[in-house]
Coordinates of C-alpha atoms and ligand atoms in Angstrom, one line a residue:
Chain A
X1091 CA -0.2 0.2 0.3
X1092 CA 1.0 3.7 -0.9
X1093 CA 0.1 5.3 2.1
X1094 CA 2.4 8.4 1.6
X1095 CA 0.4 8.3 -1.6
X1096 CA -2.9 8.4 -0.3
X1097 CA -2.5 10.8 2.5
X1098 CA -0.7 13.0 -0.2
X1099 CA -3.6 13.1 -2.2
X1100 CA -5.7 13.6 1.2
X1101 CA -4.0 16.3 2.1
X1102 CA -4.0 17.9 -0.8
X1103 CA -7.7 17.9 -0.8
X1104 CA -8.0 19.2 2.4
X1105 CA -5.8 22.5 2.0
X1106 CA -8.1 23.1 -1.1
X1107 CA -10.8 23.5 1.5
X1108 CA -8.7 25.6 3.7
X1109 CA -7.8 28.3 0.7
X1110 CA -12.0 28.2 -0.4
X1111 CA -12.7 28.1 3.6
X1112 CA -16.0 31.0 2.2
X1113 CA -17.2 28.2 -0.6
X1114 CA -16.5 25.3 1.5
X1115 CA -17.4 25.6 5.0
X1116 CA -19.5 29.2 5.3
X1117 CA -21.6 29.3 2.6
X1118 CA -22.8 25.9 3.8
X1119 CA -23.8 27.2 7.1
X1120 CA -24.8 30.7 6.1
X1121 CA -27.4 28.6 3.8
X1122 CA -28.7 26.2 6.5
X1123 CA -29.2 29.1 8.8
X1124 CA -31.5 30.7 6.1
X1125 CA -33.4 27.6 5.9
X1126 CA -33.5 27.8 10.0
X1127 CA -35.0 31.5 9.8
X1128 CA -37.3 30.3 6.8
X1129 CA -38.7 27.0 7.9
X1130 CA -38.1 26.5 11.1
X1131 CA -39.2 30.3 13.0
X1132 CA -41.9 31.1 10.5
X1133 CA -43.4 28.7 8.9
X1134 CA -42.3 26.5 12.3
X1135 CA -44.5 28.6 14.2
X1136 CA -47.4 28.0 12.4
X1137 CA -46.8 24.3 12.1
X1138 CA -48.1 22.0 15.2
X1139 CA -45.0 19.5 16.5
X1140 CA -44.8 16.5 14.0
X1141 CA -44.8 13.2 16.1
X1142 CA -44.1 15.1 19.4
X1143 CA -41.2 16.3 18.2
X1144 CA -41.2 20.6 17.5
X1145 CA -41.2 21.4 13.7
X1146 CA -37.6 23.5 13.9
X1147 CA -36.2 20.3 15.4
X1148 CA -38.0 18.0 12.8
X1149 CA -36.2 19.4 10.3
X1150 CA -32.3 19.4 11.9
X1151 CA -31.7 15.7 10.4
X1152 CA -33.0 16.5 7.0
X1153 CA -31.2 20.0 6.4
X1154 CA -27.7 18.1 8.0
X1155 CA -28.9 15.7 5.3
X1156 CA -29.5 17.9 2.4
X1157 CA -25.8 19.6 2.8
X1158 CA -24.3 16.0 3.2
X1159 CA -25.5 14.5 -0.7
X1160 CA -24.6 18.2 -2.2
X1161 CA -21.1 18.9 -1.0
X1162 CA -19.9 15.5 -0.9
X1163 CA -21.0 15.2 -4.9
X1164 CA -19.3 18.7 -5.1
X1165 CA -16.4 18.4 -3.2
X1166 CA -15.4 14.4 -4.3
X1167 CA -16.8 15.3 -7.9
X1168 CA -14.9 18.7 -8.5
X1169 CA -12.0 16.9 -6.7
X1170 CA -11.3 14.0 -9.5
X1171 CA -12.3 16.5 -13.0
X1172 CA -10.1 19.4 -12.0
X1173 CA -7.0 17.5 -12.5
X1174 CA -8.7 15.6 -15.5
X1175 CA -9.5 19.3 -17.3
X1176 CA -6.1 21.0 -16.3
X1177 CA -4.4 17.8 -17.0
X1178 CA -1.8 17.9 -13.9
X1179 CA -3.9 14.3 -13.6
X1180 CA -0.8 12.7 -15.6
X1181 CA 1.0 13.1 -12.5
X1182 CA -1.7 10.7 -10.7
X1183 CA -2.1 8.2 -13.3
X1184 CA 2.3 7.8 -13.6
X1185 CA 2.8 7.8 -9.7
X1186 CA 2.7 4.1 -8.3
X1187 CA -0.7 4.6 -6.8
X1188 CA -3.4 1.9 -7.2
X1189 CA -7.0 3.0 -7.6
X1190 CA -8.2 2.2 -5.0
X1191 CA -5.5 4.3 -3.2
X1192 CA -6.7 7.4 -5.0
X1193 CA -10.0 6.6 -4.2
X1194 CA -9.4 6.7 -0.8
X1195 CA -7.4 9.9 -0.9
X1196 CA -10.2 11.9 -2.9
X1197 CA -13.4 10.4 -1.2
X1198 CA -11.7 10.0 2.1
X1199 CA -11.0 13.8 1.8
X1200 CA -14.6 14.4 0.2
X1201 CA -16.3 12.4 3.1
X1202 CA -14.3 13.9 5.8
X1203 CA -15.0 17.7 4.5
X1204 CA -19.2 16.4 4.8
X1205 CA -18.6 15.2 8.2
X1206 CA -17.3 18.3 9.1
X1207 CA -19.3 19.9 7.7
X1208 CA -22.0 17.8 9.3
X1209 CA -21.5 18.6 12.7
X1210 CA -21.0 21.9 11.9
X1211 CA -24.1 22.3 11.2
X1212 CA -25.0 20.5 13.9
X1213 CA -24.2 22.6 16.4
X1214 CA -25.2 25.7 14.4
X1215 CA -28.4 23.8 14.7
X1216 CA -28.1 23.8 18.5
X1217 CA -28.4 27.7 18.7
X1218 CA -32.2 27.5 17.2
X1219 CA -33.6 25.0 18.6
X1220 CA -33.1 22.5 21.1
X1221 CA -31.2 19.4 20.0
X1222 CA -32.1 15.9 21.5
X1223 CA -30.9 13.0 20.3
X1224 CA -31.4 9.7 21.4
X1225 CA -28.9 7.6 19.4
X1226 CA -25.3 9.3 19.3
X1227 CA -23.7 6.0 17.8
X1228 CA -26.6 5.4 14.9
X1229 CA -25.8 9.3 14.2
X1230 CA -22.4 9.3 13.5
X1231 CA -22.9 6.0 11.8
X1232 CA -25.5 7.6 9.6
X1233 CA -23.3 10.7 8.8
X1234 CA -20.1 8.4 8.0
X1235 CA -22.1 5.9 5.6
X1236 CA -23.9 8.6 3.8
X1237 CA -21.0 10.9 3.5
X1238 CA -19.3 7.9 2.1
X1239 CA -21.6 6.8 0.1
X1240 CA -22.7 10.1 -1.7
X1241 CA -18.8 10.7 -2.1
X1242 CA -18.4 7.6 -4.3
X1243 CA -20.6 9.0 -6.2
X1244 CA -19.6 11.9 -6.5
X1245 CA -16.3 10.8 -7.6
X1246 CA -18.0 9.0 -9.8
X1247 CA -19.8 11.8 -11.9
X1248 CA -16.2 13.7 -11.8
X1249 CA -14.7 10.4 -13.7
X1250 CA -18.2 10.3 -16.2
X1251 CA -18.1 13.9 -16.4
X1252 CA -16.2 15.5 -19.7
X1253 CA -17.2 19.1 -19.5
X1254 CA -18.0 21.4 -16.1
X1255 CA -21.8 21.7 -17.6
X1256 CA -22.0 17.7 -16.6
X1257 CA -20.3 18.0 -13.1
X1258 CA -23.3 20.1 -12.5
X1259 CA -25.9 18.2 -14.3
X1260 CA -26.5 15.2 -11.7
X1261 CA -26.7 17.3 -8.8
X1262 CA -29.0 19.6 -10.1
X1263 CA -31.7 17.7 -11.9
X1264 CA -31.5 14.7 -9.9
X1265 CA -29.8 15.1 -6.2
X1266 CA -31.4 18.3 -4.8
X1267 CA -34.7 17.0 -6.5
X1268 CA -34.9 13.9 -4.7
X1269 CA -33.7 15.7 -1.7
X1270 CA -36.4 18.4 -1.4
X1271 CA -39.1 15.5 -1.8
X1272 CA -37.6 13.2 0.1
X1273 CA -38.4 14.5 3.3
X1274 CA -36.4 16.9 4.4
X1275 CA -38.7 19.4 5.8
X1276 CA -41.9 17.1 6.2
X1277 CA -42.7 12.9 7.2
X1278 CA -44.0 11.5 3.9
X1279 CA -46.5 10.2 6.1
X1280 CA -48.5 14.1 5.9
X1281 CA -48.5 13.1 2.2
X1282 CA -51.6 12.2 0.3
X1283 CA -51.8 9.0 -1.5
X1284 CA -50.8 7.5 -3.8
X1285 CA -47.7 10.7 -3.0
X1286 CA -46.4 8.4 0.0
X1287 CA -46.3 5.3 -2.0
X1288 CA -44.0 7.1 -4.4
X1289 CA -42.3 8.6 -1.8
X1290 CA -40.7 5.5 -1.2
X1291 CA -38.7 5.0 -4.5
X1292 CA -36.7 7.9 -3.4
X1293 CA -33.8 6.7 -2.3
X1294 CA -33.1 10.0 0.0
X1295 CA -36.0 9.2 2.2
X1296 CA -34.5 6.3 4.0
X1297 CA -31.2 8.1 4.4
X1298 CA -33.3 11.1 5.8
X1299 CA -35.6 8.8 7.7
X1300 CA -32.5 6.8 9.8
X1301 CA -31.3 10.0 10.3
X1302 CA -33.7 11.0 11.9
X1303 CA -34.6 7.9 13.9
X1304 CA -31.0 8.6 15.2
X1305 CA -32.4 12.1 16.9
X1306 CA -35.7 11.9 17.8
X1307 CA -36.6 8.0 17.1
X1308 CA -39.1 8.5 14.6
X1309 CA -38.8 7.2 11.6
X1310 CA -41.1 6.4 8.2
X1311 CA -39.8 4.1 7.3
X1312 CA -37.9 1.0 9.3
X1313 CA -34.5 1.6 10.3
X1314 CA -33.3 -1.4 9.7
X1315 CA -34.6 -1.1 6.0
X1316 CA -32.8 2.8 6.1
X1317 CA -29.6 0.9 7.1
X1318 CA -29.4 -1.6 4.2
X1319 CA -30.8 1.5 1.5
X1320 CA -27.9 3.3 3.0
X1321 CA -25.4 0.0 2.4
X1322 CA -26.7 -0.6 -1.1
X1323 CA -26.3 2.3 -2.2
X1324 CA -22.8 2.4 -0.9
X1325 CA -22.1 -1.3 -2.5
X1326 CA -23.4 0.1 -6.2
X1327 CA -21.1 2.7 -6.4
X1328 CA -18.3 0.7 -4.9
X1329 CA -19.4 -1.7 -8.0
X1330 CA -19.4 1.3 -10.7
X1331 CA -15.9 2.4 -9.4
X1332 CA -14.8 -1.3 -9.3
X1333 CA -16.1 -1.1 -13.2
X1334 CA -14.6 2.0 -14.2
X1335 CA -11.2 0.9 -12.2
X1336 CA -11.2 -2.4 -14.1
X1337 CA -11.6 -0.8 -18.0
X1338 CA -9.5 1.9 -17.1
X1339 CA -12.8 3.9 -17.6
X1340 CA -12.1 8.2 -19.0
X1341 CA -8.3 8.0 -17.1
X1342 CA -6.4 6.1 -19.6
X1343 CA -6.7 6.2 -22.8
Chain B
X190 CA 23.9 -6.6 -17.5
X191 CA 19.5 -6.6 -18.9
X192 CA 18.9 -3.3 -20.1
X193 CA 16.7 -0.3 -17.8
X194 CA 14.0 -0.2 -20.4
X195 CA 13.1 -3.0 -22.2
X196 CA 10.3 -2.5 -24.8
X197 CA 9.0 -5.2 -27.5
X198 CA 6.7 -5.3 -30.5
X199 CA 4.6 -1.8 -28.9
X200 CA 1.4 -0.8 -30.8
X201 CA -0.4 1.4 -29.7
X202 CA -3.9 2.3 -31.7
X203 CA -6.0 5.7 -30.5
X204 CA -10.3 5.0 -29.1
X205 CA -10.3 7.3 -32.6
X206 CA -9.0 4.7 -34.4
X207 CA -5.7 6.1 -35.5
X208 CA -2.2 4.4 -35.1
X209 CA 0.2 6.3 -33.4
X210 CA 2.4 3.8 -32.6
X211 CA 3.9 0.1 -35.0
X212 CA 5.5 -2.4 -33.5
X213 CA 8.2 -0.3 -31.7
X214 CA 11.1 -2.4 -30.2
X215 CA 14.0 -0.5 -28.4
X216 CA 16.0 -0.8 -25.7
X217 CA 17.5 1.7 -23.1
X218 CA 20.8 0.9 -21.4
X219 CA 21.5 1.9 -17.5
X220 CA 22.7 5.4 -16.7
X221 CA 22.7 6.3 -21.0
X222 CA 21.4 9.8 -22.2
X223 CA 18.6 8.5 -25.0
X224 CA 17.7 11.3 -27.1
X225 CA 14.2 10.9 -29.6
X226 CA 14.0 12.3 -32.3
X227 CA 10.8 13.0 -34.2
X228 CA 9.0 15.6 -36.4
X229 CA 5.6 16.1 -34.9
X230 CA 2.9 13.9 -34.3
X231 CA 5.8 10.6 -34.5
X232 CA 4.4 9.3 -31.6
X233 CA 7.1 10.1 -29.2
X234 CA 4.8 11.6 -26.7
X235 CA 2.9 8.2 -26.9
X236 CA 5.8 5.9 -26.2
X237 CA 6.5 7.9 -23.2
X238 CA 3.6 7.9 -21.8
X239 CA 3.0 4.2 -22.2
X240 CA 6.4 3.5 -20.7
X241 CA 5.0 5.8 -17.7
X242 CA 1.7 3.7 -17.4
X243 CA -0.3 7.4 -18.6
X244 CA -1.4 4.9 -21.7
X245 CA -2.7 1.7 -21.6
X246 CA -0.1 -0.6 -24.8
X247 CA -2.9 -2.2 -27.8
X248 CA -0.2 -5.1 -27.8
X249 CA 3.3 -5.2 -26.9
X250 CA 5.4 -5.6 -24.0
X251 CA 7.1 -3.3 -21.9
X252 CA 10.0 -3.7 -18.9
X253 CA 11.4 -1.6 -16.3
X254 CA 14.0 -2.1 -14.2
X255 CA 13.4 -5.8 -14.9
X256 CA 9.7 -5.4 -14.1
X257 CA 6.5 -5.2 -15.9
X258 CA 5.0 -1.9 -16.7
X259 CA 1.1 -3.7 -15.3
X260 CA 1.8 -6.5 -13.3
X261 CA 4.4 -4.8 -11.4
X262 CA 3.5 -0.9 -11.9
X263 CA 4.3 -0.5 -8.5
X264 CA 8.2 -1.2 -9.2
X265 CA 8.6 0.5 -12.2
X266 CA 6.7 3.7 -11.9
X267 CA 8.7 3.9 -8.6
X268 CA 11.6 3.9 -10.8
X269 CA 10.6 7.1 -13.5
X270 CA 10.2 10.5 -12.9
X271 CA 8.0 12.4 -16.2
X272 CA 8.3 15.7 -17.2
X273 CA 6.1 16.6 -19.5
X274 CA 5.6 18.4 -22.6
X275 CA 2.3 20.4 -21.9
X276 CA 2.9 22.5 -18.8
X277 CA 0.3 21.4 -16.6
X278 CA 0.8 22.6 -13.1
X279 CA -1.4 23.1 -10.4
X280 CA -2.2 26.9 -10.2
X281 CA -2.9 28.0 -6.1
X282 CA -0.5 25.7 -4.5
X283 CA 2.5 27.4 -3.7
X284 CA 5.8 25.5 -5.5
X285 CA 7.1 24.1 -2.1
X286 CA 4.2 22.2 -1.3
X287 CA 3.2 20.7 -5.0
X288 CA 7.4 19.5 -5.3
X289 CA 6.7 18.2 -1.4
X290 CA 3.1 16.8 -3.0
X291 CA 4.6 14.7 -5.7
X292 CA 7.7 13.0 -3.4
X293 CA 4.2 11.6 -1.4
X294 CA 2.4 10.7 -4.6
X295 CA 4.9 8.6 -5.4
X296 CA 5.2 6.9 -1.4
X297 CA 8.3 8.5 0.0
X298 CA 8.4 9.8 3.4
X299 CA 9.2 13.7 3.2
X300 CA 12.8 14.6 3.3
X301 CA 13.1 18.7 3.3
X302 CA 16.2 18.2 2.9
X303 CA 15.7 16.3 -0.6
X304 CA 13.8 19.0 -1.8
X305 CA 15.6 21.8 -1.1
X306 CA 18.5 20.5 -2.7
X307 CA 16.2 19.9 -6.1
X308 CA 14.8 23.2 -5.9
X309 CA 18.2 25.2 -5.6
X310 CA 19.6 23.4 -8.3
X311 CA 17.1 25.0 -10.2
X312 CA 17.3 28.4 -9.0
X313 CA 13.9 27.9 -7.7
X314 CA 14.9 28.3 -4.1
X315 CA 13.9 32.2 -4.1
X316 CA 10.2 30.7 -5.6
X317 CA 9.2 28.4 -3.8
X318 CA 6.6 30.2 -1.6
X319 CA 5.4 31.8 -4.5
X320 CA 1.9 30.2 -6.0
X321 CA 2.7 28.8 -9.3
X322 CA 0.4 30.6 -11.7
X323 CA 2.4 33.3 -9.9
X324 CA 5.2 32.3 -12.3
X325 CA 6.5 32.6 -16.0
X326 CA 6.3 29.6 -17.7
X327 CA 10.2 29.0 -17.6
X328 CA 9.5 29.1 -13.7
X329 CA 6.9 26.4 -15.0
X330 CA 9.4 24.1 -17.1
X331 CA 11.4 24.1 -13.6
X332 CA 8.7 23.2 -11.6
X333 CA 7.8 20.3 -13.5
X334 CA 11.2 19.1 -13.8
X335 CA 11.7 19.4 -9.4
X336 CA 8.7 17.7 -9.7
X337 CA 9.9 15.0 -11.5
X338 CA 13.3 14.7 -9.7
X339 CA 11.3 14.5 -5.9
X340 CA 11.3 11.5 -5.8
X341 CA 14.7 10.3 -7.1
X342 CA 14.0 8.6 -9.9
X343 CA 16.3 6.4 -12.0
X344 CA 15.1 6.8 -15.1
X345 CA 14.0 10.4 -16.0
X346 CA 11.9 11.2 -19.5
X347 CA 12.1 14.9 -20.6
X348 CA 9.8 15.6 -23.2
X349 CA 10.7 18.4 -24.7
X350 CA 12.3 20.0 -22.2
X351 CA 13.6 22.8 -24.1
X352 CA 10.8 23.9 -25.8
X353 CA 10.2 27.6 -24.9
X354 CA 12.8 27.7 -22.4
X355 CA 15.5 30.8 -22.3
X356 CA 19.1 29.8 -22.4
X357 CA 20.2 30.2 -19.1
X358 CA 17.9 27.8 -18.2
X359 CA 18.3 25.4 -21.2
X360 CA 22.0 26.0 -19.7
X361 CA 21.1 25.0 -16.1
X362 CA 18.8 22.2 -16.9
X363 CA 21.7 20.3 -19.2
X364 CA 23.4 21.4 -15.9
X365 CA 21.3 19.2 -13.7
X366 CA 20.9 16.7 -17.1
X367 CA 24.8 16.2 -16.8
X368 CA 24.8 15.7 -12.9
X369 CA 22.3 13.2 -12.6
X370 CA 24.1 11.0 -15.2
X371 CA 27.0 11.3 -13.3
X372 CA 25.0 9.9 -10.4
X373 CA 23.6 7.0 -12.5
X374 CA 20.3 8.0 -13.3
X375 CA 19.1 7.0 -17.7
X376 CA 18.0 9.7 -19.4
X377 CA 15.3 10.3 -22.1
X378 CA 14.5 13.4 -23.4
X379 CA 12.9 14.3 -26.5
X380 CA 13.4 17.7 -28.5
X381 CA 13.1 18.9 -31.9
X382 CA 17.0 20.9 -31.5
X383 CA 19.2 18.6 -33.1
X384 CA 22.0 20.4 -32.2
X385 CA 20.9 19.0 -28.0
X386 CA 20.9 15.4 -28.8
X387 CA 24.3 16.1 -30.7
X388 CA 25.4 17.8 -27.5
X389 CA 23.9 15.9 -24.7
X390 CA 23.2 11.8 -26.2
X391 CA 24.6 9.2 -26.0
X392 CA 22.3 7.5 -28.3
X393 CA 20.1 8.7 -30.8
X394 CA 16.4 7.2 -32.0
X395 CA 14.4 8.4 -34.7
X396 CA 10.3 8.0 -34.9
X397 CA 8.6 9.0 -37.7
X398 CA 4.8 7.8 -38.0
X399 CA 5.1 5.7 -35.2
X400 CA 7.6 3.5 -36.4
X401 CA 11.7 3.7 -34.9
X402 CA 13.5 4.3 -38.6
X403 CA 17.3 5.0 -36.7
X404 CA 18.6 3.7 -33.6
X405 CA 22.0 4.6 -33.2
X406 CA 25.3 5.4 -31.1
X407 CA 26.0 9.4 -31.7
X408 CA 29.9 8.5 -31.5
X409 CA 28.6 5.8 -34.6
X410 CA 26.4 8.3 -36.2
X411 CA 29.2 11.5 -36.0
X412 CA 31.6 8.9 -37.9
X413 CA 29.5 8.6 -40.4
X414 CA 28.9 12.7 -40.1
X415 CA 32.5 12.9 -40.0
X416 CA 32.4 12.7 -43.9
X417 CA 33.0 15.9 -45.5
X418 CA 32.3 16.6 -49.4
X419 CA 34.7 19.0 -51.2
X420 CA 32.8 20.2 -54.4
X421 CA 34.7 21.1 -57.6
X422 CA 33.0 23.5 -60.0
X423 CA 35.0 22.9 -63.5
X424 CA 35.5 24.7 -66.1
X425 CA 34.2 22.6 -68.9
X426 CA 32.2 19.4 -68.8
X427 CA 33.1 15.8 -68.3
X428 CA 31.8 13.1 -70.2
X429 CA 33.4 10.5 -67.7
X430 CA 36.1 10.6 -64.5
X431 CA 39.9 10.0 -66.6
X432 CA 41.1 6.8 -65.7
X433 CA 43.8 8.5 -63.8
X434 CA 42.1 9.5 -60.5
X435 CA 40.2 5.7 -60.7
X436 CA 42.0 5.5 -57.4
X437 CA 39.9 8.3 -55.1
X438 CA 36.2 8.1 -54.2
X439 CA 35.2 10.7 -57.2
X440 CA 31.6 11.0 -58.3
X441 CA 30.6 13.2 -61.3
X442 CA 27.8 15.0 -60.9
X443 CA 24.9 14.2 -63.3
X444 CA 25.3 17.4 -65.3
X445 CA 29.5 17.0 -65.3
X446 CA 29.8 20.2 -64.1
X447 CA 30.6 19.3 -61.0
X448 CA 33.3 16.8 -59.1
X449 CA 32.2 15.5 -55.5
X450 CA 35.3 14.1 -53.2
X451 CA 34.2 12.6 -50.1
X452 CA 36.4 12.5 -47.6
X453 CA 37.0 11.7 -43.7
X454 CA 38.1 14.5 -41.9
X455 CA 39.4 12.1 -39.3
X456 CA 41.7 9.9 -40.9
X457 CA 45.4 11.4 -40.9
X458 CA 45.6 12.2 -44.4
X459 CA 42.9 13.8 -46.1
X460 CA 44.5 13.4 -49.6
X461 CA 43.5 16.5 -51.0
X462 CA 47.2 17.9 -52.0
X463 CA 47.7 14.8 -54.0
X464 CA 43.8 14.6 -55.7
X465 CA 44.7 18.6 -56.5
X466 CA 48.1 17.9 -57.9
X467 CA 46.6 14.4 -59.9
X468 CA 43.6 16.5 -61.4
X469 CA 46.2 19.7 -62.6
X470 CA 48.1 16.4 -64.2
X471 CA 44.9 15.2 -66.1
X472 CA 44.1 18.5 -67.2
X473 CA 40.6 19.0 -65.0
X474 CA 40.7 23.0 -64.1
X475 CA 38.0 24.3 -62.0
X476 CA 37.0 27.4 -61.7
X477 CA 35.6 27.5 -57.5
X478 CA 35.0 24.8 -54.5
X479 CA 33.4 24.5 -51.2
X480 CA 33.4 22.3 -48.9
X481 CA 30.4 20.7 -46.6
X482 CA 29.4 18.8 -44.2
X483 CA 26.7 16.9 -42.9
X484 CA 24.8 17.8 -39.5
X485 CA 23.1 15.6 -37.6
X486 CA 19.9 17.4 -39.0
X487 CA 20.8 16.6 -42.8
X488 CA 21.1 12.6 -41.6
X489 CA 17.7 13.5 -39.9
X490 CA 15.7 15.2 -42.5
X491 CA 17.0 12.7 -45.4
X492 CA 15.7 9.7 -43.3
X493 CA 12.1 11.7 -42.4
X494 CA 11.7 12.4 -46.0
X495 CA 12.8 8.8 -47.3
X496 CA 10.2 7.0 -44.9
X497 CA 7.1 9.2 -46.6
Ligands
ATP940 N1 -5.7 10.6 -27.0 C1 -5.8 10.7 -28.5 N2 -6.5 10.0 -29.4 C2 -6.6 9.9 -30.7 N3 -5.2 10.0 -31.3 C3 -4.6 10.9 -30.4 C4 -4.4 10.9 -29.4 N4 -2.8 11.4 -28.8 C5 -2.1 11.4 -29.5 N5 -3.1 11.1 -30.7 C6 -2.1 11.0 -32.4 O1 -1.1 10.2 -32.1 C7 0.0 10.7 -32.6 C8 1.4 10.6 -32.1 O2 1.2 11.5 -31.1 P1 1.8 11.9 -29.9 O3 1.4 13.5 -29.1 O4 2.6 10.9 -29.3 O5 3.3 12.7 -31.5 P2 5.0 13.4 -30.9 O6 6.2 12.5 -31.2 O7 4.8 13.7 -29.2 O8 4.3 15.1 -31.1 P3 5.0 16.2 -30.9 O9 6.6 16.8 -31.2 O10 4.3 16.7 -31.6 O11 5.0 16.4 -29.2 C9 -0.3 12.0 -33.3 O12 -1.1 11.9 -34.8 C10 -1.4 12.5 -32.5 O13 -2.2 13.7 -33.5
MG941 MG1 4.9 15.0 -27.6

């Protein structure tokens, strides 16, 4: 194993975050705070408690998930796409690094950033609403699994994309709608039929539900199912990455 | 000893269907400087990219230091440093950070003393904290060289290292290259400047349209080039060479106006004095004379033209 190589990539990526602190840390925190103000305070005052949880507190896990998904994808896809775009990828390809090691470097860094960001948002939320975390271990487990899975997904997009447009298109056209429709701001049980059934085809529902359960022990779907879906998504991403590795897809001519 | 690089039957057809390399065989000896010459699009960069692991070969095998480049990629790539043709660098990192990063990528623990040495040799030391994007093109080239040397490679590929580089950097660079060679590093460079190959290389290879058409010791090549031609422009055209001059390696050009004498400048006697005397005795008079020495450039241009 090339530990120094993995560490070099990881630190390079983390340093990039440090340089773009405004963009990568401050702006997600500000936008999340805005959600709290708008949804939590303004709308929340008119909404009764949902399953015994105040609305402001109820949306915290969903907001964290929203950030985790978008940031994991954005960071990981940009991280690997940019060297391809500038040509500095030559060095990565000529280094004694296996694809797995490259993956660990980039995905590890992207996931770390998301986790840090998620925890920062959690702390920020604590200023607005009283927080209660029933299962800290599972909270962290969901945080970790989701960050890794969606960083992997972002990595795949970063390799697949052959232009900045493609880099944006999946997060914009698929991930954002799925998150907003995935019970981030509401419990899907409030949806009328048949939408509450259709919602079950949205994978984000399972992520948000499981994560929310670790806070308040309320869930739209069973936790085991949530966990299963998260791990399944992770496994699918790993399989795709494995295939890319075997074929040298878009990396080596 | 086994050659440090062994390339056997290497071909490359790109996804576009274009065949950039056609069955190339090449051996590079340990510690030599090998210059790869060839016109634009000949396949030089493709060849280098395959050995370095950036491009997958279509057929053929490559061994570096006795290891196969795909099966033992860790071993082969650790041995190799590459300075690419294009100026592809990060933008926001400092010089120090990017060179240290390269060392890490190649699996080595940090060694500030080595990085310092490399930066000083390349006159980059006072720029070590500058962001790369603030540097001039020539300085970026130095950074690329520093990155390639950061992990102490045993084989160094320089893909057109002197393109867009001023005289002082070129001198610095050759100084570094010579030092590396003296320390046992094998160097493969491509260049369009033939004087460079002539000055630096131990052996020279010429590639055109994906085929290696010549591999020769520079010394042998220079001996071939060591031939000089004396051209005598005659007063009256000759139909044939007189019998009395048949001992000389003389040629008459097609219109009979010029007599061409080829001789070896390294020989003790060139035979010119005797030839001129014999010419006078044969009653051949000439208006003018000139001598030419073919350069590596002539040979190269001839070779490339022949294959087209
Ligand atoms: N990715 C690619 N896809 C298709 N064709 C390619 C690709 N890369 C290079 N080629 C073609 O392969 C041929 C050889 O290219 P290569 O870059 O190896 O030439 P070169 O000898 O390095 O030329 P130069 O002196 O201009 O650098 C060229 O005709 C080029 O157009
Ligand atoms: Mg080239």
